[in-house]
PDB file of C-alpha atoms in Angstrom:
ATOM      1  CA  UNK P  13      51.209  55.120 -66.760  1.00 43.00           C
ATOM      2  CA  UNK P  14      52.633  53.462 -69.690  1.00 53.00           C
ATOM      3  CA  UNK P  15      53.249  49.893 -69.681  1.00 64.00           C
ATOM      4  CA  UNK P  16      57.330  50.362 -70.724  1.00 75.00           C
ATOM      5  CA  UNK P  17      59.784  50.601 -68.224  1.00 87.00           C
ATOM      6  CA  UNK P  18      61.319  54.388 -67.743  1.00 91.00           C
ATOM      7  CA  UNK P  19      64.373  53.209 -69.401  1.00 93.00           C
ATOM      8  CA  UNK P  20      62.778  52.148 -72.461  1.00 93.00           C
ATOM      9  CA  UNK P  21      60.509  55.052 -72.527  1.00 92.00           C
ATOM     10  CA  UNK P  22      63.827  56.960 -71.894  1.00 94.00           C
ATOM     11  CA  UNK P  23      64.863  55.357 -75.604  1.00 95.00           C
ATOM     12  CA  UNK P  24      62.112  56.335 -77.069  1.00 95.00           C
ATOM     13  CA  UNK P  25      62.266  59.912 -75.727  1.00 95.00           C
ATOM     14  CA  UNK P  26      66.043  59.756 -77.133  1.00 96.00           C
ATOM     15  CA  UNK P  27      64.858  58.559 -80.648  1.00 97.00           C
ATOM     16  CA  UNK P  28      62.857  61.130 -81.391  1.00 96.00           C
ATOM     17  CA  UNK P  29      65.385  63.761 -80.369  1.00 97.00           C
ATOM     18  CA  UNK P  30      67.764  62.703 -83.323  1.00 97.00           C
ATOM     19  CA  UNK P  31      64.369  62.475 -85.277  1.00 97.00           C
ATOM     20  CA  UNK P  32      64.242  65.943 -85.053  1.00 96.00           C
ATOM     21  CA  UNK P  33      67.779  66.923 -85.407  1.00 95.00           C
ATOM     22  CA  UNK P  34      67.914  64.786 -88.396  1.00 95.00           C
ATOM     23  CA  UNK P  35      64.807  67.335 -89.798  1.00 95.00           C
ATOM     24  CA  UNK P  36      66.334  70.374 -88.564  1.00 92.00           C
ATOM     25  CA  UNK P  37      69.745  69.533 -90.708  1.00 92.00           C
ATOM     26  CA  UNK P  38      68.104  69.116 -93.780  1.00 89.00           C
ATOM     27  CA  UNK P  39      67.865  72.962 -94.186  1.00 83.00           C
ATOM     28  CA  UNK P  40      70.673  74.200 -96.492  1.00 78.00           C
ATOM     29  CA  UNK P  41      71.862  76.654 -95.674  1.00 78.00           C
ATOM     30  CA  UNK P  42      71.560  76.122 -91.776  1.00 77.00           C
ATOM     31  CA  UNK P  43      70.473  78.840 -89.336  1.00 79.00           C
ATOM     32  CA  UNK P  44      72.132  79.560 -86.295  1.00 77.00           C
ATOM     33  CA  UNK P  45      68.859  78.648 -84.641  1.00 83.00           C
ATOM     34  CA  UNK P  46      69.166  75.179 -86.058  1.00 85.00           C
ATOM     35  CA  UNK P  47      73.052  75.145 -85.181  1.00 84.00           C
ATOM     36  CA  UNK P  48      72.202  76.230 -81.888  1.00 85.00           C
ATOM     37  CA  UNK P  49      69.020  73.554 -81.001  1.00 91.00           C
ATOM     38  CA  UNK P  50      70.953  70.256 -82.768  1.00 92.00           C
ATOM     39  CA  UNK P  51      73.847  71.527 -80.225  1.00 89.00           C
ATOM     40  CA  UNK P  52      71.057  71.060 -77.328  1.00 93.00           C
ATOM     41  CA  UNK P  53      70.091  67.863 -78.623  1.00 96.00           C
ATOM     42  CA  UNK P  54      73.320  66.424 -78.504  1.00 95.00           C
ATOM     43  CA  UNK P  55      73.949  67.692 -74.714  1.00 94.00           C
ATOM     44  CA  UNK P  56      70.431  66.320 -74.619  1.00 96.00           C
ATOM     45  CA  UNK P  57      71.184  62.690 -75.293  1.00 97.00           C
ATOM     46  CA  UNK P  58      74.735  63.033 -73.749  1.00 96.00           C
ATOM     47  CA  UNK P  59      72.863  63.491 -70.413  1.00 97.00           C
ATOM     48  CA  UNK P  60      70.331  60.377 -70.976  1.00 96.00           C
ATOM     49  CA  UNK P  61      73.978  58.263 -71.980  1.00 97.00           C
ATOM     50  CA  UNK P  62      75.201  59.717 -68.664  1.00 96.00           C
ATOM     51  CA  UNK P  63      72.075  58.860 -66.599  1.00 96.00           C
ATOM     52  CA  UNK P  64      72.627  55.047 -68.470  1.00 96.00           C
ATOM     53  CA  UNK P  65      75.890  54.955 -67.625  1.00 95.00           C
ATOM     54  CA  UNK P  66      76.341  52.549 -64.116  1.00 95.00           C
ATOM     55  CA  UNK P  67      74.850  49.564 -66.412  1.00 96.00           C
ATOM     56  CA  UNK P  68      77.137  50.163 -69.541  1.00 95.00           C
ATOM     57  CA  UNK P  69      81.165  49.436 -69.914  1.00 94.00           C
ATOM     58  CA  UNK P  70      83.515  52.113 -69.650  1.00 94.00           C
ATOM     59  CA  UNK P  71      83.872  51.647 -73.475  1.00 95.00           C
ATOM     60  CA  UNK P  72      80.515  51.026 -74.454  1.00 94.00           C
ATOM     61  CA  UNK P  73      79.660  54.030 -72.850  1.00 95.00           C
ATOM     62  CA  UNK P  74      82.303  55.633 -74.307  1.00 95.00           C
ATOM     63  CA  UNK P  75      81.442  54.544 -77.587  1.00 94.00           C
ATOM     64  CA  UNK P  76      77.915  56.191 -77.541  1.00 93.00           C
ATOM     65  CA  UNK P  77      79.388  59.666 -76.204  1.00 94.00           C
ATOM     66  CA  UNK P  78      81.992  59.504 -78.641  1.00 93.00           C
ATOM     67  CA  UNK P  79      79.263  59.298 -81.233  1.00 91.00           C
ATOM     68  CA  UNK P  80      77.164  62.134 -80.271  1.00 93.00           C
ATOM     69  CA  UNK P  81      79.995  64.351 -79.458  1.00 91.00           C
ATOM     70  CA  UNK P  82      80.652  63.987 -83.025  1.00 89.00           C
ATOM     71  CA  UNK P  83      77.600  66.206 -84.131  1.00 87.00           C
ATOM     72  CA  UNK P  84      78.708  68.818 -81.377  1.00 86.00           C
ATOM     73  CA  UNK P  85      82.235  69.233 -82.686  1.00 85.00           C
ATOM     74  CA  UNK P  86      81.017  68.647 -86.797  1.00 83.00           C
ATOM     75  CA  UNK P  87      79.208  72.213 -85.880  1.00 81.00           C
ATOM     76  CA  UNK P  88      81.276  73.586 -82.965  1.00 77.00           C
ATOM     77  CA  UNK P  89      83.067  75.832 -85.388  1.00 70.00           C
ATOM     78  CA  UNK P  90      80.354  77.858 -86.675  1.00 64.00           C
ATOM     79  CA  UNK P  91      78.529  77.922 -83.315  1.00 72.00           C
ATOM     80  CA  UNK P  92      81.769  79.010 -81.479  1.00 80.00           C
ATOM     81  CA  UNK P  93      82.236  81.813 -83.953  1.00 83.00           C
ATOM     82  CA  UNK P  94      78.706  82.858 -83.701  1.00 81.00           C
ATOM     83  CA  UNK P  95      78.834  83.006 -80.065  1.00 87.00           C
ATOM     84  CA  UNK P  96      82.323  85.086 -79.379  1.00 91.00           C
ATOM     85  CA  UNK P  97      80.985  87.475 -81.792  1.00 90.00           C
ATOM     86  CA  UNK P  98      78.056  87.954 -79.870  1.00 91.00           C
ATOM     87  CA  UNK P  99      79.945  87.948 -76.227  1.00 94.00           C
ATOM     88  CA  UNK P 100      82.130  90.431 -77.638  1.00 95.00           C
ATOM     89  CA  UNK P 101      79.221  92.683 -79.211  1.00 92.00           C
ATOM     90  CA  UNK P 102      77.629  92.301 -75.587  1.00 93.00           C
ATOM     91  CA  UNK P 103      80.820  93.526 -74.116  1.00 95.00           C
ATOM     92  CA  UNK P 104      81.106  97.015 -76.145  1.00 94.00           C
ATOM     93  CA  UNK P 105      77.387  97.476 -75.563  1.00 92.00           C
ATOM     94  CA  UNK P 106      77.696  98.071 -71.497  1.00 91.00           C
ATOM     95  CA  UNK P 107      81.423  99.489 -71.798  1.00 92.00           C
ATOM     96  CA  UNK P 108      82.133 103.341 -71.327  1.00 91.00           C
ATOM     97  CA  UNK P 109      82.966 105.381 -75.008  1.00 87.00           C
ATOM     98  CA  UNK P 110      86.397 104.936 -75.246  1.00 84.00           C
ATOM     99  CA  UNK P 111      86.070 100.732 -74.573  1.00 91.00           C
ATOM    100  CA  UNK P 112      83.497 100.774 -76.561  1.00 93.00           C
ATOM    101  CA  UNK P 113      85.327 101.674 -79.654  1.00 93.00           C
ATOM    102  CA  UNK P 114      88.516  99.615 -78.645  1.00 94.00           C
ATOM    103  CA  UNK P 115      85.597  96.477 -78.723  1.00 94.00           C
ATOM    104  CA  UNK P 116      84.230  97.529 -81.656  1.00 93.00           C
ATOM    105  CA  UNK P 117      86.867  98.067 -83.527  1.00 94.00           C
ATOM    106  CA  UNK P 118      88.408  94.397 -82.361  1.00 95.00           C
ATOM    107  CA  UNK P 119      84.990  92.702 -83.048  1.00 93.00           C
ATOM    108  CA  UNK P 120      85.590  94.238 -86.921  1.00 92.00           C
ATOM    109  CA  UNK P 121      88.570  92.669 -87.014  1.00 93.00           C
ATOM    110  CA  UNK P 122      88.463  89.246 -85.352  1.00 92.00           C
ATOM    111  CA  UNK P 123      84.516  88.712 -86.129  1.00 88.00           C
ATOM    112  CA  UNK P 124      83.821  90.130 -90.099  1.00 79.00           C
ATOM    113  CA  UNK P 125      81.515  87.661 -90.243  1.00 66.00           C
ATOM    114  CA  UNK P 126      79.636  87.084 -87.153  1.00 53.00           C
ATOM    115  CA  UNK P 127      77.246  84.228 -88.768  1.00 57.00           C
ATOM    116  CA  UNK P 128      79.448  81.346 -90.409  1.00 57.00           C
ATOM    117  CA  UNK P 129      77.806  78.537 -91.539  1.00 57.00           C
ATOM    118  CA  UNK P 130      79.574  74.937 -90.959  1.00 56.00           C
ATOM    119  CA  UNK P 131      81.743  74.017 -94.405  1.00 55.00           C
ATOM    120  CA  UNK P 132      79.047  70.916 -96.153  1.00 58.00           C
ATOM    121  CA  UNK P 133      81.368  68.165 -95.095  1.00 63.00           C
ATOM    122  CA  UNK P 134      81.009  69.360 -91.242  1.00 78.00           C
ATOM    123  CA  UNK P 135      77.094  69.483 -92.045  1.00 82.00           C
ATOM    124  CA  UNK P 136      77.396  66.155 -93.181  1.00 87.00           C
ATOM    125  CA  UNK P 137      79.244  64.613 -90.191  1.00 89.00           C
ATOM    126  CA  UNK P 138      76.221  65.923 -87.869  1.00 91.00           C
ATOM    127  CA  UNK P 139      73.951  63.902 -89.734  1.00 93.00           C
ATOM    128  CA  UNK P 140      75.685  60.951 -89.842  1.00 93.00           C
ATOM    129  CA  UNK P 141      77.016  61.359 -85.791  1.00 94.00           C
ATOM    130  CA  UNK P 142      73.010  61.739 -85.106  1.00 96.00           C
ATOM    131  CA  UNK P 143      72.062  58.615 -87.347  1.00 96.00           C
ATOM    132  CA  UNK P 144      74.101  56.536 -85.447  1.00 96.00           C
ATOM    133  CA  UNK P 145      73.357  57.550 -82.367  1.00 96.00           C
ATOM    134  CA  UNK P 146      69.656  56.868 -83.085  1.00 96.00           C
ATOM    135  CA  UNK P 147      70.520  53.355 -84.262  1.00 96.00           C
ATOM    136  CA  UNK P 148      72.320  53.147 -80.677  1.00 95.00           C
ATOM    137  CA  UNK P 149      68.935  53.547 -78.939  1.00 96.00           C
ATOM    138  CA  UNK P 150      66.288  51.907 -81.391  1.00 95.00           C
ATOM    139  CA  UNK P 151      68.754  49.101 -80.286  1.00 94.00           C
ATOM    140  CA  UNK P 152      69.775  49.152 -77.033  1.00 93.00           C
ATOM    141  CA  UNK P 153      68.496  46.564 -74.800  1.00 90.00           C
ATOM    142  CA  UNK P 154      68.990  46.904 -70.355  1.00 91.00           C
ATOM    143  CA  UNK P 155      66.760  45.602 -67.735  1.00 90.00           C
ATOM    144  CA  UNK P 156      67.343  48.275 -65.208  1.00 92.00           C
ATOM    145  CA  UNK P 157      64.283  48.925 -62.664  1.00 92.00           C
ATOM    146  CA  UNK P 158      62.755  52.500 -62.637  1.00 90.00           C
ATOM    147  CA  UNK P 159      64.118  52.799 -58.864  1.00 91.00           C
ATOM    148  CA  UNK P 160      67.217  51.565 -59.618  1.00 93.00           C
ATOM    149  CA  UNK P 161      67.544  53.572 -62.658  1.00 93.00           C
ATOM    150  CA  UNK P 162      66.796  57.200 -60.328  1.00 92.00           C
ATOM    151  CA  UNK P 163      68.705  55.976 -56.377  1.00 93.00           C
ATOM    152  CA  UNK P 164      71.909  54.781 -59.387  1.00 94.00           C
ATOM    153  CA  UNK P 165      71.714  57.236 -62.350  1.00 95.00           C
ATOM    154  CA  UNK P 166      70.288  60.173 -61.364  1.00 95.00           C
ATOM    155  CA  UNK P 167      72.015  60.431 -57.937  1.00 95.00           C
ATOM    156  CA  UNK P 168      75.266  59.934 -59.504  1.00 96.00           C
ATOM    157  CA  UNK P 169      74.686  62.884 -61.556  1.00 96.00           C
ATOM    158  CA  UNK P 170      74.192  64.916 -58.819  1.00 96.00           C
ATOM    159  CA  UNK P 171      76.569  63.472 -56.953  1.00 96.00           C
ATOM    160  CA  UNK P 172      79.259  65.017 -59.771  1.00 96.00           C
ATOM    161  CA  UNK P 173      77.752  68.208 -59.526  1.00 96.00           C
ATOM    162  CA  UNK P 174      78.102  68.782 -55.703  1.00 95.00           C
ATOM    163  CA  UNK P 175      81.468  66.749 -56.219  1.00 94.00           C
ATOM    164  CA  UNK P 176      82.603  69.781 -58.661  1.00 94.00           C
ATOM    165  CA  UNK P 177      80.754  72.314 -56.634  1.00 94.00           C
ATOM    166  CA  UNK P 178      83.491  72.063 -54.139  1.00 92.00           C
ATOM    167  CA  UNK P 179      86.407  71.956 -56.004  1.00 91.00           C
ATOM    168  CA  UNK P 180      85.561  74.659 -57.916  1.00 91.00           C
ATOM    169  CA  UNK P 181      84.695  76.607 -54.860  1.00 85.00           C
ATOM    170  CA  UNK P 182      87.018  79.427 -53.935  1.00 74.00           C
ATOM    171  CA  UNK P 183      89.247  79.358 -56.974  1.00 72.00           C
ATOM    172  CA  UNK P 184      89.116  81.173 -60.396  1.00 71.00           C
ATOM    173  CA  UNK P 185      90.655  78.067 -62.785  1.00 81.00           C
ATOM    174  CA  UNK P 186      88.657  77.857 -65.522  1.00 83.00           C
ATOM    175  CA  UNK P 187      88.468  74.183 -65.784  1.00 86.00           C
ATOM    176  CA  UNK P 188      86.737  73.170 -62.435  1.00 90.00           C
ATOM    177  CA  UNK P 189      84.087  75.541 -63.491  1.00 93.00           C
ATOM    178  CA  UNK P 190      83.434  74.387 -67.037  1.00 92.00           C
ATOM    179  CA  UNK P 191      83.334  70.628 -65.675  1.00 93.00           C
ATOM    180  CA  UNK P 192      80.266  71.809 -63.596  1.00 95.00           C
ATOM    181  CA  UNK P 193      78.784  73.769 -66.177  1.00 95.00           C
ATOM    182  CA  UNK P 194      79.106  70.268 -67.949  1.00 95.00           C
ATOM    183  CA  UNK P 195      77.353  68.394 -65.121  1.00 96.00           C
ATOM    184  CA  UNK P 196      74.730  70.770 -64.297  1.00 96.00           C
ATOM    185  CA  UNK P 197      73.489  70.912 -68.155  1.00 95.00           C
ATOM    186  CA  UNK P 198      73.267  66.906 -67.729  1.00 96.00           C
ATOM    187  CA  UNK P 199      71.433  67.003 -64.652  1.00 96.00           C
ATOM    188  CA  UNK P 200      68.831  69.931 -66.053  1.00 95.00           C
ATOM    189  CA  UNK P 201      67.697  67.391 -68.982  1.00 95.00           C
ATOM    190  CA  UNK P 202      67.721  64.502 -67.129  1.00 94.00           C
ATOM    191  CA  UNK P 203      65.514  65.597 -64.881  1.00 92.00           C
ATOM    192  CA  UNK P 204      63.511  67.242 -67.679  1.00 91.00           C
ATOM    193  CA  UNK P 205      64.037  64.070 -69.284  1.00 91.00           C
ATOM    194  CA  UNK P 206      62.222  62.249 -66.223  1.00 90.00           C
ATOM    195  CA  UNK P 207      59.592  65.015 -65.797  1.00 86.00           C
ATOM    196  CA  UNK P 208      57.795  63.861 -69.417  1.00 84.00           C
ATOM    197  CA  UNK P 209      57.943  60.395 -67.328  1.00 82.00           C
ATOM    198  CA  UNK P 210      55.998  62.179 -64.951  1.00 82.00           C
ATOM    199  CA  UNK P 211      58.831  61.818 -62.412  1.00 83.00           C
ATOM    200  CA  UNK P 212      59.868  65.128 -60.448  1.00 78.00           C
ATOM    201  CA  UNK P 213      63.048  66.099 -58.551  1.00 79.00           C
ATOM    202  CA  UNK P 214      62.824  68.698 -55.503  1.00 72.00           C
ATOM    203  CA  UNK P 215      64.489  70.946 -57.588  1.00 71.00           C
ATOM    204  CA  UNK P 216      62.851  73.607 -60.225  1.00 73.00           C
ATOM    205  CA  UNK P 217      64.166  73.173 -63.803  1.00 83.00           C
ATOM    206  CA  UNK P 218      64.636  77.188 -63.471  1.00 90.00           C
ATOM    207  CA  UNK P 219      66.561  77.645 -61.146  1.00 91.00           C
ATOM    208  CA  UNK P 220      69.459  74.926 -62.442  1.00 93.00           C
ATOM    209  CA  UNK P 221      68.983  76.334 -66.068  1.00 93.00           C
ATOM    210  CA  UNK P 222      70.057  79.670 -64.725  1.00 94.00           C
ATOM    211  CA  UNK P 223      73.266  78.346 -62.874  1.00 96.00           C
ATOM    212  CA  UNK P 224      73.951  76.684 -66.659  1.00 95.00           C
ATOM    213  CA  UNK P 225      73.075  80.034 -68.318  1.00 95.00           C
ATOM    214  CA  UNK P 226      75.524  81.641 -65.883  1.00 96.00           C
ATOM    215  CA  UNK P 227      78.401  79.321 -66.414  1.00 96.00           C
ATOM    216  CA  UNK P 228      77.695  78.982 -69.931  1.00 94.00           C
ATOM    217  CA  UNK P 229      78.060  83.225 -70.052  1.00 94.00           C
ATOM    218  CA  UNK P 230      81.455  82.403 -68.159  1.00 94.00           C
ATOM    219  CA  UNK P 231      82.846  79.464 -70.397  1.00 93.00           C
ATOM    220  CA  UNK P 232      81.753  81.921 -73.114  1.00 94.00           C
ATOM    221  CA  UNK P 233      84.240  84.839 -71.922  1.00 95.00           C
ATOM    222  CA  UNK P 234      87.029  82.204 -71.175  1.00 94.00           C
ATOM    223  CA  UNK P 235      86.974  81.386 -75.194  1.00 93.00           C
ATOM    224  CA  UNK P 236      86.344  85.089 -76.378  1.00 95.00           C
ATOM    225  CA  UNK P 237      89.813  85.689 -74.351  1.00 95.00           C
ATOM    226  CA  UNK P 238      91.704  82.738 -75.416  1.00 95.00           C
ATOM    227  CA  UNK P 239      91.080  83.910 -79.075  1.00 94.00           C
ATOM    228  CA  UNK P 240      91.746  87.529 -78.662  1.00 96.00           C
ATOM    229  CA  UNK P 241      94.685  86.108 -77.268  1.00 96.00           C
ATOM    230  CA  UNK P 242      95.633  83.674 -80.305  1.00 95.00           C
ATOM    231  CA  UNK P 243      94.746  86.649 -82.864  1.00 94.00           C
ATOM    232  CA  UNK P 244      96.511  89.528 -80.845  1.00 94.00           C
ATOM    233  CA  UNK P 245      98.901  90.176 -83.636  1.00 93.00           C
ATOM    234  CA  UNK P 246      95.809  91.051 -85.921  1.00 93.00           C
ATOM    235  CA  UNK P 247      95.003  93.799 -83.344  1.00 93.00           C
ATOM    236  CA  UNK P 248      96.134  96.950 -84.799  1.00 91.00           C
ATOM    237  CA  UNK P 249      96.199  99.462 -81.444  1.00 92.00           C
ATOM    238  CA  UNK P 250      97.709  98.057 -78.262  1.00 94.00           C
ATOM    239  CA  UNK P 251      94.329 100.259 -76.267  1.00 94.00           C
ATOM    240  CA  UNK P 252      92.046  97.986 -78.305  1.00 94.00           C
ATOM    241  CA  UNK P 253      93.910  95.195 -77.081  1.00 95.00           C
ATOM    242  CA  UNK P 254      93.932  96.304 -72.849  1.00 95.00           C
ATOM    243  CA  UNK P 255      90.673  97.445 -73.325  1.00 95.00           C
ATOM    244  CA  UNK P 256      89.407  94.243 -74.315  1.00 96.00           C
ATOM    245  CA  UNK P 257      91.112  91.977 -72.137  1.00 96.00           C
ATOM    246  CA  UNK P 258      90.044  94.585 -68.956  1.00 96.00           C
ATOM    247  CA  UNK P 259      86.839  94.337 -70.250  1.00 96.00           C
ATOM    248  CA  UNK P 260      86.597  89.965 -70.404  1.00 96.00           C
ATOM    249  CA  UNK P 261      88.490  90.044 -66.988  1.00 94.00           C
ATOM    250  CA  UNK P 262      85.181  92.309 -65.283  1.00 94.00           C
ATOM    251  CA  UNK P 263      82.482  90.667 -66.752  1.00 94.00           C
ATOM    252  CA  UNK P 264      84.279  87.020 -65.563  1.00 93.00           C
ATOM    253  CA  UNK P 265      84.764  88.229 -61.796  1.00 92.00           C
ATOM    254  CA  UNK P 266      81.153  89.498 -61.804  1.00 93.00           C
ATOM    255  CA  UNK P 267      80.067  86.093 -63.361  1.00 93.00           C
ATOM    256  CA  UNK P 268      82.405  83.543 -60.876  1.00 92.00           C
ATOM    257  CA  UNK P 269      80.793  85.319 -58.018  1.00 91.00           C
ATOM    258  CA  UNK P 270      77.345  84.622 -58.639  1.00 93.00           C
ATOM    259  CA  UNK P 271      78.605  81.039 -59.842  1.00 93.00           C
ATOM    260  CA  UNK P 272      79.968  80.415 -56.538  1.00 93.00           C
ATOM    261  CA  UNK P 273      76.607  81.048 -54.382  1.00 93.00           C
ATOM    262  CA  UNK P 274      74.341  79.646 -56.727  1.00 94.00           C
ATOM    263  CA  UNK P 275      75.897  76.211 -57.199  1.00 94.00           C
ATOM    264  CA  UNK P 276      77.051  76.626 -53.729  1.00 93.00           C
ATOM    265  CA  UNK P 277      73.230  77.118 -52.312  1.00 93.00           C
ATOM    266  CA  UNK P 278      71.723  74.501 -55.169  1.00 93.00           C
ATOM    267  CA  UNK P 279      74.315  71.346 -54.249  1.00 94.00           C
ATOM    268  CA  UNK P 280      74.905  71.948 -50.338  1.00 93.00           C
ATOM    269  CA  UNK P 281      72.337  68.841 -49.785  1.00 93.00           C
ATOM    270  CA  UNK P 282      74.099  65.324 -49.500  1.00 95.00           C
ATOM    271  CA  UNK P 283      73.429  63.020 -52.470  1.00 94.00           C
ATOM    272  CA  UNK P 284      71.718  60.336 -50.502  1.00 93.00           C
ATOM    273  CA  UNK P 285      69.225  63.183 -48.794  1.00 93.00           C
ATOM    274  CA  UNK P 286      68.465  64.356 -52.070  1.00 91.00           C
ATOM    275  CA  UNK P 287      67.395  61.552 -54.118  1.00 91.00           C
ATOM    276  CA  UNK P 288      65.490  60.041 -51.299  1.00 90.00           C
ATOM    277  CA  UNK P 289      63.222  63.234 -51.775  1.00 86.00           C
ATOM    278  CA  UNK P 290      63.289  62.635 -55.953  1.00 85.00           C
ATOM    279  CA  UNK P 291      62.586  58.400 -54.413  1.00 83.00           C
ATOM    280  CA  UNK P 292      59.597  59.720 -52.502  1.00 77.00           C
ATOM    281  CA  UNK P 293      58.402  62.195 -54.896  1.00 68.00           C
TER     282      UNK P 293
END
């Protein structure tokens, strides 16, 4: 095992991340692919901030999310563009004939071109946002034990997800569910993060990325309808319009159901049960 203490090694593991976001930016122009896995990195190193956070201040912590988040949002537009598009082109795909026109003919008007890049000054933000964050770890200096750093971190992480779990439960607002999708996407790389530490959790990394996949697919139809919504007046036939909306509103009920038993069955162990099994492991 290495001499370092997991939170160093945790540093290190963070350093190279915006290493290699830094690499994949320099591309001009950038790829969706490369929009798509800085976007990861960021949620990446949000999660390893979050796992950090019971030994740093409210605004310290703060501070370091607040930098990171700025690379998400410098490339948020042309990701979230790229991304409805696609929902939308999903959506026309499984509908019946007459849908399928009404989506087709709104994805030619809302989405005529499905593949933006982010404007250069947005491209630069990201690379300055991931810069600094990098500094943030090469310099960051806590004295936190590796048990400590799982029984306090890692627990509290999953502690907000079962937390969220049940207020989410039962009810179709949007929010409660896109807080969890939030949480469960920090718990996922944490404990992928602590699995290249050789340090495993009882529960498979597959089986939390498809809860995040799911509510990711849901968050994704909650912004496809809140912009159809904002751009209704550049809908042409009133049909295209119902049919789209009708369309959203099946694919979400479909999606909140399976959200509800997975996250349901995956957090229904008390926090202190469940990292005395990762404390064990």
């Amino acid at each position: 095992m290495d001499e370092h203490s997991l939170v160093e090694r945790l540093c290190q593991q963070a350093t190279r991340i915006n290493e290699q976001a830094l690499t994949d930016l320099q591309h001009q122009p950038l790829p969706a692919n490369a929009v798509h896995d800085c976007r990861v990195a960021v949620k990446r190193l949000r999660a390893q901030w979050q796992l950090l956070r019971p030994w740093l201040s409210r605004d310290d912590h703060r501070a370091c999310d607040h930098t990171i988040r700025e690379a998400a949002q410098a490339l948020a537009g042309a990701r979230d563009t790229h991304v409805m598009a696609a929902t939308l082109q999903t959506l026309a795909s499984k509908a019946d004939k007459p849908q399928r026109h009404s989506l087709s003919r709104v994805a030619s008007t809302l989405f005529s071109d499905p593949d933006p890049q982010p404007e250069t000054s947005h491209h630069q933000d990201a690379i300055a946002a991931f810069t600094r964050d990098q500094q943030r770890w090469q310099s960051l200096a806590l004295s936190v034990s590796d048990h400590e750093l799982l029984v306090s971190g890692l627990a509290r992480t999953y502690k907000q997800c079962r937390n969220r779990t049940i207020k989410a439960q039962g009810g179709s607002d949007p929010q409660p569910w896109h807080d969890l999708r939030k949480w469960v996407k920090y718990l996922l790389y944490q404990q992928q993060a602590l699995a290249d530490q050789h340090i495993h959790t009882p529960y498979h990394d597959a089986d939390l990325a498809r809860l995040g996949k799911t509510l990711g697919k849901l968050h994704d139809l909650h912004m496809l309808r809140e912009h159809v919504l904002a751009h209704s007046h550049a809908i042409e036939k009133q049909k295209d319009l119902v049919h789209t909306l009708d369309a959203i509103h099946g694919r979400e009920k479909r999606l909140l159901k399976k959200c509800q038993s997975d996250s349901q069955r995956l957090f229904q162990t008390p926090t202190k049960k469940w990292i005395a099994k990762v404390v064990a492991s």
